[in-house]
């Protein structure tokens, strides 16, 4: 038995010695690798190359139980040169500025609730200094029934097609003057909206405080009511024709209005109502927008004033990335004030769709012209 064990040991001895040799060689190689890493790190430090310390991957998770949440935003960086083409522009100075810089988060719950919070870190068309962060959107939506969803919070009221069109997708850097002055923009309130007839018809009906964005007070006992109805009149391959109508009515005691309307201190007290009609035609690379708005202000003291605007805009995709654009517009603040009209020509270059886009517009007003350039990034 001892002879057998000794024989087996002699047979295994070369393998054991070989294994020990492999382990020694591996240990030596590991030591040399460590030395090379240290020498490489020291060399980078001598050359002024920043050496980042190794860190573990950091995961960001929502504090609540939301199953899906996204974070994003966009930046509009602009440059201008020229004169005062309409009252929104402060002077004839050339300038660079950040038109919009927004950061948002949104998410969905399996219980058919979703939410969105968007902050504007910077944003102004006119002259501004000491700009501050403010809220643009903050709402909760119940979406269980696509034909009847409910939204509560601050968001765009359903009045004006161009106003409702997302900033990131607009073919021009700025909306028409009439859209800026006569639509209601973001309000705080409650809205019922949905899609009908196999998504061919959409509607929205809301009740709001009526005092504008980031204003939690209501200046009167009533609410501003706003409604919109839009539908596809005709749709086939490559061609779509849509029509929309909207309107609003409200009673106010101290609401801020556009300066062109001529009320003292840009503050209105009384009854106001308005209506709008719009149509859009898309035929392959061609797109046409037409929108008319009409607003009546009936003050507690003074003369009733009617304001109206008309915008006609056309665009054409020359290539998959290059879009040409042209627009004519007219804004009449009241019957006693001459209408402000103007036109623009320009284009957009979609480097990566709407995510990275360049825009350049030549704008001609009543007595002056201006060149507006924009770089857009969506992230």
PDB file of N, CA and C in Angstrom, residues 75-77 165-172 317 321 323 347-359 374-378:
ATOM      1  N   UNK A  75     -33.417  74.041 -24.701  1.00  0.00           N
ATOM      2  CA  UNK A  75     -32.793  75.358 -24.653  1.00  0.00           C
ATOM      3  C   UNK A  75     -32.981  76.036 -25.999  1.00  0.00           C
ATOM      4  N   UNK A  76     -33.391  77.303 -25.961  1.00  0.00           N
ATOM      5  CA  UNK A  76     -33.453  78.151 -27.141  1.00  0.00           C
ATOM      6  C   UNK A  76     -32.453  79.289 -26.950  1.00  0.00           C
ATOM      7  N   UNK A  77     -31.332  79.219 -27.645  1.00  0.00           N
ATOM      8  CA  UNK A  77     -30.330  80.285 -27.619  1.00  0.00           C
ATOM      9  C   UNK A  77     -30.467  81.090 -28.904  1.00  0.00           C
ATOM     10  N   UNK A 165     -49.505  74.992 -29.943  1.00  0.00           N
ATOM     11  CA  UNK A 165     -48.470  74.223 -30.626  1.00  0.00           C
ATOM     12  C   UNK A 165     -47.179  74.266 -29.804  1.00  0.00           C
ATOM     13  N   UNK A 166     -46.521  73.111 -29.577  1.00  0.00           N
ATOM     14  CA  UNK A 166     -45.333  73.080 -28.711  1.00  0.00           C
ATOM     15  C   UNK A 166     -44.215  73.999 -29.200  1.00  0.00           C
ATOM     16  N   UNK A 167     -43.553  74.667 -28.259  1.00  0.00           N
ATOM     17  CA  UNK A 167     -42.465  75.585 -28.606  1.00  0.00           C
ATOM     18  C   UNK A 167     -41.369  74.898 -29.401  1.00  0.00           C
ATOM     19  N   UNK A 168     -41.073  73.634 -29.056  1.00  0.00           N
ATOM     20  CA  UNK A 168     -39.965  72.927 -29.706  1.00  0.00           C
ATOM     21  C   UNK A 168     -40.252  72.585 -31.159  1.00  0.00           C
ATOM     22  N   UNK A 169     -41.537  72.540 -31.539  1.00  0.00           N
ATOM     23  CA  UNK A 169     -41.897  72.115 -32.892  1.00  0.00           C
ATOM     24  C   UNK A 169     -42.298  73.263 -33.803  1.00  0.00           C
ATOM     25  N   UNK A 170     -42.333  74.485 -33.283  1.00  0.00           N
ATOM     26  CA  UNK A 170     -42.716  75.620 -34.115  1.00  0.00           C
ATOM     27  C   UNK A 170     -41.723  75.817 -35.260  1.00  0.00           C
ATOM     28  N   UNK A 171     -42.209  76.100 -36.469  1.00  0.00           N
ATOM     29  CA  UNK A 171     -41.293  76.327 -37.585  1.00  0.00           C
ATOM     30  C   UNK A 171     -40.637  77.705 -37.562  1.00  0.00           C
ATOM     31  N   UNK A 172     -41.096  78.599 -36.691  1.00  0.00           N
ATOM     32  CA  UNK A 172     -40.518  79.939 -36.563  1.00  0.00           C
ATOM     33  C   UNK A 172     -40.063  80.157 -35.121  1.00  0.00           C
ATOM     34  N   UNK A 317     -40.861  71.561 -47.086  1.00  0.00           N
ATOM     35  CA  UNK A 317     -39.644  70.807 -46.824  1.00  0.00           C
ATOM     36  C   UNK A 317     -38.892  70.618 -48.129  1.00  0.00           C
ATOM     37  N   UNK A 321     -34.183  67.609 -44.229  1.00  0.00           N
ATOM     38  CA  UNK A 321     -33.673  68.399 -43.125  1.00  0.00           C
ATOM     39  C   UNK A 321     -33.922  69.900 -43.244  1.00  0.00           C
ATOM     40  N   UNK A 323     -36.229  73.153 -44.221  1.00  0.00           N
ATOM     41  CA  UNK A 323     -37.609  73.610 -44.374  1.00  0.00           C
ATOM     42  C   UNK A 323     -37.628  75.114 -44.623  1.00  0.00           C
ATOM     43  N   UNK A 347     -36.166  79.905 -42.662  1.00  0.00           N
ATOM     44  CA  UNK A 347     -36.102  78.458 -42.761  1.00  0.00           C
ATOM     45  C   UNK A 347     -35.543  77.823 -41.506  1.00  0.00           C
ATOM     46  N   UNK A 348     -35.643  76.498 -41.481  1.00  0.00           N
ATOM     47  CA  UNK A 348     -35.119  75.691 -40.387  1.00  0.00           C
ATOM     48  C   UNK A 348     -34.256  74.582 -40.966  1.00  0.00           C
ATOM     49  N   UNK A 349     -33.204  74.249 -40.246  1.00  0.00           N
ATOM     50  CA  UNK A 349     -32.353  73.132 -40.628  1.00  0.00           C
ATOM     51  C   UNK A 349     -32.349  72.136 -39.476  1.00  0.00           C
ATOM     52  N   UNK A 350     -32.990  70.992 -39.683  1.00  0.00           N
ATOM     53  CA  UNK A 350     -33.135  69.980 -38.637  1.00  0.00           C
ATOM     54  C   UNK A 350     -31.923  69.053 -38.661  1.00  0.00           C
ATOM     55  N   UNK A 351     -30.941  69.361 -37.850  1.00  0.00           N
ATOM     56  CA  UNK A 351     -29.738  68.533 -37.789  1.00  0.00           C
ATOM     57  C   UNK A 351     -30.089  67.140 -37.282  1.00  0.00           C
ATOM     58  N   UNK A 352     -30.911  67.087 -36.247  1.00  0.00           N
ATOM     59  CA  UNK A 352     -31.422  65.820 -35.700  1.00  0.00           C
ATOM     60  C   UNK A 352     -32.879  66.020 -35.305  1.00  0.00           C
ATOM     61  N   UNK A 353     -33.725  66.174 -36.328  1.00  0.00           N
ATOM     62  CA  UNK A 353     -35.132  66.444 -36.073  1.00  0.00           C
ATOM     63  C   UNK A 353     -35.302  67.707 -35.248  1.00  0.00           C
ATOM     64  N   UNK A 354     -36.247  67.681 -34.306  1.00  0.00           N
ATOM     65  CA  UNK A 354     -36.426  68.814 -33.408  1.00  0.00           C
ATOM     66  C   UNK A 354     -35.427  68.808 -32.255  1.00  0.00           C
ATOM     67  N   UNK A 355     -34.675  67.723 -32.089  1.00  0.00           N
ATOM     68  CA  UNK A 355     -33.727  67.646 -30.977  1.00  0.00           C
ATOM     69  C   UNK A 355     -32.575  68.633 -31.141  1.00  0.00           C
ATOM     70  N   UNK A 356     -32.081  68.762 -32.348  1.00  0.00           N
ATOM     71  CA  UNK A 356     -31.039  69.752 -32.646  1.00  0.00           C
ATOM     72  C   UNK A 356     -31.461  70.462 -33.927  1.00  0.00           C
ATOM     73  N   UNK A 357     -31.793  71.757 -33.813  1.00  0.00           N
ATOM     74  CA  UNK A 357     -32.368  72.465 -34.950  1.00  0.00           C
ATOM     75  C   UNK A 357     -31.847  73.895 -34.998  1.00  0.00           C
ATOM     76  N   UNK A 358     -31.592  74.383 -36.222  1.00  0.00           N
ATOM     77  CA  UNK A 358     -31.183  75.759 -36.454  1.00  0.00           C
ATOM     78  C   UNK A 358     -32.304  76.485 -37.181  1.00  0.00           C
ATOM     79  N   UNK A 359     -32.575  77.743 -36.786  1.00  0.00           N
ATOM     80  CA  UNK A 359     -33.618  78.530 -37.430  1.00  0.00           C
ATOM     81  C   UNK A 359     -33.105  79.932 -37.729  1.00  0.00           C
ATOM     82  N   UNK A 374     -31.802  81.212 -34.241  1.00  0.00           N
ATOM     83  CA  UNK A 374     -31.985  80.387 -33.048  1.00  0.00           C
ATOM     84  C   UNK A 374     -31.264  79.050 -33.213  1.00  0.00           C
ATOM     85  N   UNK A 375     -30.707  78.570 -32.090  1.00  0.00           N
ATOM     86  CA  UNK A 375     -30.198  77.210 -31.981  1.00  0.00           C
ATOM     87  C   UNK A 375     -31.046  76.507 -30.925  1.00  0.00           C
ATOM     88  N   UNK A 376     -31.611  75.367 -31.283  1.00  0.00           N
ATOM     89  CA  UNK A 376     -32.472  74.617 -30.354  1.00  0.00           C
ATOM     90  C   UNK A 376     -31.864  73.260 -30.050  1.00  0.00           C
ATOM     91  N   UNK A 377     -31.860  72.913 -28.778  1.00  0.00           N
ATOM     92  CA  UNK A 377     -31.499  71.562 -28.359  1.00  0.00           C
ATOM     93  C   UNK A 377     -32.570  71.046 -27.407  1.00  0.00           C
ATOM     94  N   UNK A 378     -33.008  69.831 -27.644  1.00  0.00           N
ATOM     95  CA  UNK A 378     -33.982  69.156 -26.776  1.00  0.00           C
ATOM     96  C   UNK A 378     -33.281  67.949 -26.186  1.00  0.00           C
TER      97      UNK A 378
END
